[in-house]
Amino acid sequence: MIVRKNQAKLTAEEKRAFTNAVLELKRTGVYDRYVNAHNYFLMTDSDSAARIGHRSPSFLPWHRRFLLDFEAALQKVDPKVSIPYWDWTVDRTPASSLWAADFMGGTSRARDGQVLDGPFAHSAGKWAITVGVDQRQYLRRTLGTGTPELPTKAEVNAVLAMPEYDTAPWNSSSNGFRNHLEGWRGVNLHNRVHVWIGGHMATAASPNDPVFWMHHAFIDMLWAEWQARHPQSTYLPATPTPNVVDLHATMAPWNNVTPADMLDHRRFYTFDTEAAGGKR
Ligand code: CU1
Ligand code: CU1
């Protein structure tokens, strides 16, 4: 069984295994297929008939499946690797070990936002952006510039307390847990983290920055935590709804996966906080 671990607790060897597997997927072209897929599904969000990955109830099951596919690709390279999660309520400054040169790298220069250290610096020779928003090939970040503060534990708890998964009109104006977690309303959790990192993470081609996976692994974990806190609540809408992925509707690009299939993460992995079989 796959165990997803807190990135702050990875050993030096686990960090190296993760970044090496990511670099290998980049080298073989597999990585950019994921960047392309995400880019496509974000770009189609403006078309209300095609809302699947974002601004809709399926935001959470769509990304759960997207991460599972990527994790399977990583494991073909190295079976020991899983996607770590980044708890940004705890590791919340550019000085966190996450951004050190032995993991994501962090330092970027103000002039152009180019990341200058770590395995994903363009100058290291293994990370060229090909599915980008412009022709520049170097990974960009502007940590803590687009917005000064990452979300706090108190803000996360306020969103986890919301009993309803989602509400009509099932989009970025909806009330409920999903839209507050995604960040279009209220304190803004998920979207704000993209903006805090800046650079590629603030674009539709956000998976160009490998921290994307760790951010979404934590968003995914918060969904699981919400489910545990609200055992009576379920994915909504539960019945067919125009232009919205209901509980039993299939999601593109897979077309054989429904939100119902994605509800129980324990079918696929556990988190290190629950690995002992106990409750979180
Ligand atoms: Cu996304
Ligand atoms: Cu995201």
Short mmCIF file of C-alpha atoms and ligand atoms in Angstrom, two decimals:
data_model
loop_
_atom_site.label_atom_id
_atom_site.label_comp_id
_atom_site.label_asym_id
_atom_site.label_seq_id
_atom_site.Cartn_x
_atom_site.Cartn_y
_atom_site.Cartn_z
CA MET A 1 0.00 0.00 0.00
CA ILE A 2 1.24 3.45 -0.87
CA VAL A 3 1.88 5.79 2.04
CA ARG A 4 1.99 9.50 1.34
CA LYS A 5 4.35 11.26 3.71
CA ASN A 6 4.78 14.77 5.02
CA GLN A 7 7.51 16.31 2.87
CA ALA A 8 9.11 17.91 5.95
CA LYS A 9 9.82 14.42 7.34
CA LEU A 10 11.43 12.88 4.26
CA THR A 11 14.99 11.67 4.61
CA ALA A 12 17.67 13.02 2.29
CA GLU A 13 17.50 9.76 0.39
CA GLU A 14 13.68 9.95 0.04
CA LYS A 15 13.97 13.50 -1.29
CA ARG A 16 16.59 12.40 -3.80
CA ALA A 17 14.43 9.45 -4.91
CA PHE A 18 11.44 11.72 -5.49
CA THR A 19 13.31 14.42 -7.43
CA ASN A 20 15.21 11.80 -9.45
CA ALA A 21 11.97 10.07 -10.46
CA VAL A 22 10.46 13.42 -11.46
CA LEU A 23 13.56 14.25 -13.53
CA GLU A 24 13.40 10.87 -15.23
CA LEU A 25 9.74 11.43 -16.23
CA LYS A 26 10.79 14.81 -17.58
CA ARG A 27 13.62 13.26 -19.59
CA THR A 28 11.32 10.70 -21.21
CA GLY A 29 8.59 13.24 -22.05
CA VAL A 30 6.02 11.65 -19.75
CA TYR A 31 6.07 14.61 -17.37
CA ASP A 32 5.02 17.14 -19.99
CA ARG A 33 1.99 15.05 -20.86
CA TYR A 34 0.70 15.87 -17.37
CA VAL A 35 1.47 19.56 -17.80
CA ASN A 36 -0.42 19.51 -21.09
CA ALA A 37 -3.41 17.70 -19.65
CA HIS A 38 -3.71 20.12 -16.75
CA ASN A 39 -3.24 23.11 -19.01
CA TYR A 40 -6.01 21.86 -21.28
CA PHE A 41 -8.48 21.24 -18.47
CA LEU A 42 -7.78 24.59 -16.88
CA MET A 43 -8.12 26.45 -20.14
CA THR A 44 -11.50 24.88 -20.82
CA ASP A 45 -12.79 26.07 -17.46
CA SER A 46 -14.05 29.28 -18.96
CA ASP A 47 -16.48 27.19 -21.01
CA SER A 48 -19.17 26.37 -18.48
CA ALA A 49 -20.15 23.23 -20.40
CA ALA A 50 -16.70 21.76 -19.82
CA ARG A 51 -15.98 22.55 -16.20
CA ILE A 52 -14.34 19.46 -14.80
CA GLY A 53 -11.02 20.09 -13.13
CA HIS A 54 -11.61 23.47 -11.51
CA ARG A 55 -14.43 25.76 -10.39
CA SER A 56 -16.71 22.77 -9.98
CA PRO A 57 -17.55 19.96 -7.54
CA SER A 58 -15.26 17.61 -9.47
CA PHE A 59 -12.21 19.73 -8.55
CA LEU A 60 -11.35 17.26 -5.78
CA PRO A 61 -12.02 13.87 -7.46
CA TRP A 62 -10.48 15.11 -10.73
CA HIS A 63 -7.21 16.06 -9.02
CA ARG A 64 -7.24 12.89 -6.90
CA ARG A 65 -7.26 10.81 -10.05
CA PHE A 66 -4.74 13.12 -11.76
CA LEU A 67 -2.31 12.63 -8.85
CA LEU A 68 -2.89 8.87 -8.82
CA ASP A 69 -1.94 8.66 -12.49
CA PHE A 70 1.19 10.71 -11.89
CA GLU A 71 2.12 8.67 -8.83
CA ALA A 72 1.80 5.47 -10.88
CA ALA A 73 4.16 6.97 -13.46
CA LEU A 74 6.66 7.84 -10.72
CA GLN A 75 6.44 4.30 -9.38
CA LYS A 76 7.31 2.85 -12.78
CA VAL A 77 10.58 4.71 -12.41
CA ASP A 78 11.06 3.93 -8.72
CA PRO A 79 8.54 1.75 -6.83
CA LYS A 80 9.58 3.29 -3.51
CA VAL A 81 8.40 6.77 -4.44
CA SER A 82 5.03 8.26 -3.50
CA ILE A 83 3.82 11.86 -3.68
CA PRO A 84 4.68 13.72 -0.47
CA TYR A 85 2.26 16.30 0.87
CA TRP A 86 3.17 19.85 1.85
CA ASP A 87 1.39 21.16 4.92
CA TRP A 88 1.71 24.87 4.21
CA THR A 89 0.01 25.74 7.52
CA VAL A 90 3.25 24.55 9.18
CA ASP A 91 6.03 24.98 6.59
CA ARG A 92 5.08 28.47 5.61
CA THR A 93 8.17 30.49 4.73
CA PRO A 94 10.71 30.53 1.87
CA ALA A 95 13.23 29.33 4.49
CA SER A 96 11.41 25.95 4.86
CA SER A 97 13.42 22.85 3.98
CA LEU A 98 10.98 22.28 1.10
CA TRP A 99 12.71 25.09 -0.80
CA ALA A 100 16.28 23.99 -0.08
CA ALA A 101 18.67 23.13 -2.89
CA ASP A 102 18.43 19.39 -2.07
CA PHE A 103 14.69 19.31 -2.77
CA MET A 104 12.58 21.86 -4.70
CA GLY A 105 15.16 24.61 -4.76
CA GLY A 106 13.77 28.03 -4.03
CA THR A 107 16.02 30.91 -4.68
CA SER A 108 14.92 32.96 -7.64
CA ARG A 109 16.13 36.31 -8.81
CA ALA A 110 13.85 39.33 -8.73
CA ARG A 111 14.68 40.41 -12.28
CA ASP A 112 12.94 37.50 -14.02
CA GLY A 113 11.81 35.09 -11.28
CA GLN A 114 14.18 32.41 -12.56
CA VAL A 115 14.80 29.61 -10.05
CA LEU A 116 18.55 29.43 -9.61
CA ASP A 117 19.17 26.45 -7.34
CA GLY A 118 18.04 22.87 -6.87
CA PRO A 119 17.35 20.06 -9.35
CA PHE A 120 14.73 22.05 -11.28
CA ALA A 121 16.83 25.14 -11.96
CA HIS A 122 17.23 25.54 -15.71
CA SER A 123 20.94 26.03 -15.20
CA ALA A 124 21.17 22.51 -13.74
CA GLY A 125 20.42 21.27 -17.25
CA LYS A 126 17.53 18.86 -16.66
CA TRP A 127 14.46 21.06 -16.44
CA ALA A 128 13.37 23.01 -19.51
CA ILE A 129 9.78 24.26 -19.70
CA THR A 130 8.23 23.22 -23.00
CA VAL A 131 4.52 23.50 -22.22
CA GLY A 132 4.56 27.06 -21.01
CA VAL A 133 2.76 30.31 -21.13
CA ASP A 134 5.56 31.87 -23.18
CA GLN A 135 8.86 30.92 -24.77
CA ARG A 136 10.99 31.19 -21.64
CA GLN A 137 12.33 27.76 -20.71
CA TYR A 138 13.33 28.37 -17.11
CA LEU A 139 11.17 27.55 -14.10
CA ARG A 140 9.91 30.65 -12.34
CA ARG A 141 8.75 31.40 -8.78
CA THR A 142 8.25 34.52 -6.72
CA LEU A 143 7.81 33.04 -3.22
CA GLY A 144 5.72 35.24 -0.93
CA THR A 145 5.38 38.08 -3.43
CA GLY A 146 1.95 37.61 -5.04
CA THR A 147 0.37 37.37 -1.61
CA PRO A 148 2.26 37.73 1.68
CA GLU A 149 0.84 34.89 3.81
CA LEU A 150 0.03 31.24 3.25
CA PRO A 151 -3.27 30.06 4.80
CA THR A 152 -3.22 29.36 8.52
CA LYS A 153 -4.38 26.33 10.48
CA ALA A 154 -7.31 28.39 11.83
CA GLU A 155 -8.38 29.26 8.28
CA VAL A 156 -8.16 25.60 7.26
CA ASN A 157 -10.22 24.56 10.27
CA ALA A 158 -12.92 27.10 9.44
CA VAL A 159 -13.26 25.59 5.97
CA LEU A 160 -13.15 21.99 7.25
CA ALA A 161 -16.05 22.87 9.56
CA MET A 162 -18.38 23.52 6.61
CA PRO A 163 -20.87 20.63 6.54
CA GLU A 164 -21.97 20.85 2.89
CA TYR A 165 -19.67 19.56 0.17
CA ASP A 166 -20.91 21.97 -2.48
CA THR A 167 -24.00 23.95 -3.45
CA ALA A 168 -25.78 25.20 -6.57
CA PRO A 169 -24.81 26.79 -8.92
CA TRP A 170 -21.80 24.42 -8.54
CA ASN A 171 -19.18 26.89 -9.70
CA SER A 172 -16.80 29.54 -8.41
CA SER A 173 -19.66 31.46 -6.75
CA SER A 174 -20.93 28.45 -4.76
CA ASN A 175 -21.08 28.20 -1.04
CA GLY A 176 -19.78 25.11 0.73
CA PHE A 177 -16.60 23.21 1.47
CA ARG A 178 -15.30 22.59 -2.06
CA ASN A 179 -15.40 26.19 -3.24
CA HIS A 180 -13.93 27.56 -0.02
CA LEU A 181 -11.14 24.98 -0.18
CA GLU A 182 -10.54 25.66 -3.87
CA GLY A 183 -10.44 29.33 -2.97
CA TRP A 184 -12.91 31.30 -5.05
CA ARG A 185 -14.80 32.34 -1.91
CA GLY A 186 -13.88 33.16 1.65
CA VAL A 187 -10.37 32.96 3.05
CA ASN A 188 -9.04 31.26 -0.11
CA LEU A 189 -6.93 28.19 0.58
CA HIS A 190 -5.84 26.31 -2.60
CA ASN A 191 -5.72 29.24 -5.02
CA ARG A 192 -3.79 31.39 -2.56
CA VAL A 193 -0.98 28.85 -2.31
CA HIS A 194 -0.59 28.91 -6.10
CA VAL A 195 -0.36 32.72 -5.97
CA TRP A 196 2.05 32.72 -3.00
CA ILE A 197 4.47 30.55 -4.99
CA GLY A 198 3.91 32.59 -8.14
CA GLY A 199 5.71 32.05 -11.44
CA HIS A 200 4.49 28.92 -13.21
CA MET A 201 2.37 27.87 -10.24
CA ALA A 202 0.18 30.92 -10.83
CA THR A 203 -0.61 29.79 -14.40
CA ALA A 204 -2.67 27.04 -16.04
CA ALA A 205 0.62 25.23 -16.66
CA SER A 206 1.20 24.98 -12.90
CA PRO A 207 2.45 21.34 -12.94
CA ASN A 208 5.62 22.70 -14.57
CA ASP A 209 6.63 23.32 -10.97
CA PRO A 210 6.99 19.94 -9.22
CA VAL A 211 5.76 21.49 -5.96
CA PHE A 212 2.33 21.33 -7.64
CA TRP A 213 2.06 17.64 -6.68
CA MET A 214 2.86 18.25 -3.02
CA HIS A 215 0.41 21.14 -2.81
CA HIS A 216 -2.36 19.04 -4.32
CA ALA A 217 -1.50 16.03 -2.17
CA PHE A 218 -2.23 18.25 0.84
CA ILE A 219 -5.47 19.59 -0.68
CA ASP A 220 -6.40 15.94 -1.25
CA MET A 221 -5.58 15.15 2.38
CA LEU A 222 -7.83 18.01 3.53
CA TRP A 223 -10.68 16.48 1.54
CA ALA A 224 -10.10 13.17 3.37
CA GLU A 225 -10.02 15.03 6.67
CA TRP A 226 -13.29 16.80 5.84
CA GLN A 227 -14.88 13.43 5.04
CA ALA A 228 -13.75 12.05 8.40
CA ARG A 229 -15.21 15.07 10.21
CA HIS A 230 -18.52 14.92 8.36
CA PRO A 231 -19.44 11.25 7.95
CA GLN A 232 -23.05 12.19 7.14
CA SER A 233 -22.03 14.48 4.27
CA THR A 234 -21.26 13.26 0.80
CA TYR A 235 -20.20 14.43 -2.63
CA LEU A 236 -22.76 16.70 -4.28
CA PRO A 237 -24.54 16.88 -6.63
CA ALA A 238 -25.70 13.31 -6.11
CA THR A 239 -28.10 13.34 -9.05
CA PRO A 240 -27.72 14.35 -12.72
CA THR A 241 -27.19 18.10 -13.09
CA PRO A 242 -26.60 19.93 -16.41
CA ASN A 243 -22.94 20.76 -17.11
CA VAL A 244 -21.80 19.44 -13.73
CA VAL A 245 -20.09 16.15 -12.86
CA ASP A 246 -22.49 14.48 -10.44
CA LEU A 247 -21.57 11.62 -8.10
CA HIS A 248 -22.00 8.96 -10.78
CA ALA A 249 -21.01 10.86 -13.92
CA THR A 250 -17.74 10.07 -15.66
CA MET A 251 -14.91 12.57 -15.79
CA ALA A 252 -12.79 13.42 -18.84
CA PRO A 253 -10.14 12.60 -19.85
CA TRP A 254 -10.59 9.12 -18.36
CA ASN A 255 -14.29 8.65 -19.12
CA ASN A 256 -14.46 5.54 -16.94
CA VAL A 257 -13.93 7.26 -13.59
CA THR A 258 -16.67 8.85 -11.47
CA PRO A 259 -16.44 10.93 -8.29
CA ALA A 260 -17.98 7.93 -6.49
CA ASP A 261 -14.94 5.87 -7.53
CA MET A 262 -12.63 8.43 -5.94
CA LEU A 263 -14.35 8.96 -2.58
CA ASP A 264 -12.29 6.51 -0.51
CA HIS A 265 -8.61 7.35 -0.76
CA ARG A 266 -7.74 4.23 1.29
CA ARG A 267 -8.42 2.14 -1.80
CA PHE A 268 -5.26 3.69 -3.24
CA TYR A 269 -3.03 5.06 -0.46
CA THR A 270 -2.94 6.18 3.13
CA PHE A 271 -1.33 9.20 4.73
CA ASP A 272 1.51 8.80 7.21
CA THR A 273 -0.80 10.29 9.85
CA GLU A 274 -3.15 7.29 9.56
CA ALA A 275 -0.74 4.55 8.48
CA ALA A 276 -0.89 2.81 11.82
CA GLY A 277 -4.53 2.04 11.12
CA GLY A 278 -5.70 4.62 13.62
CA LYS A 279 -7.83 7.66 13.09
CA ARG A 280 -6.34 10.94 12.06
CU CU1 B 1 -5.48 21.99 -11.12
CU CU1 B 2 -4.10 23.70 -7.92
#
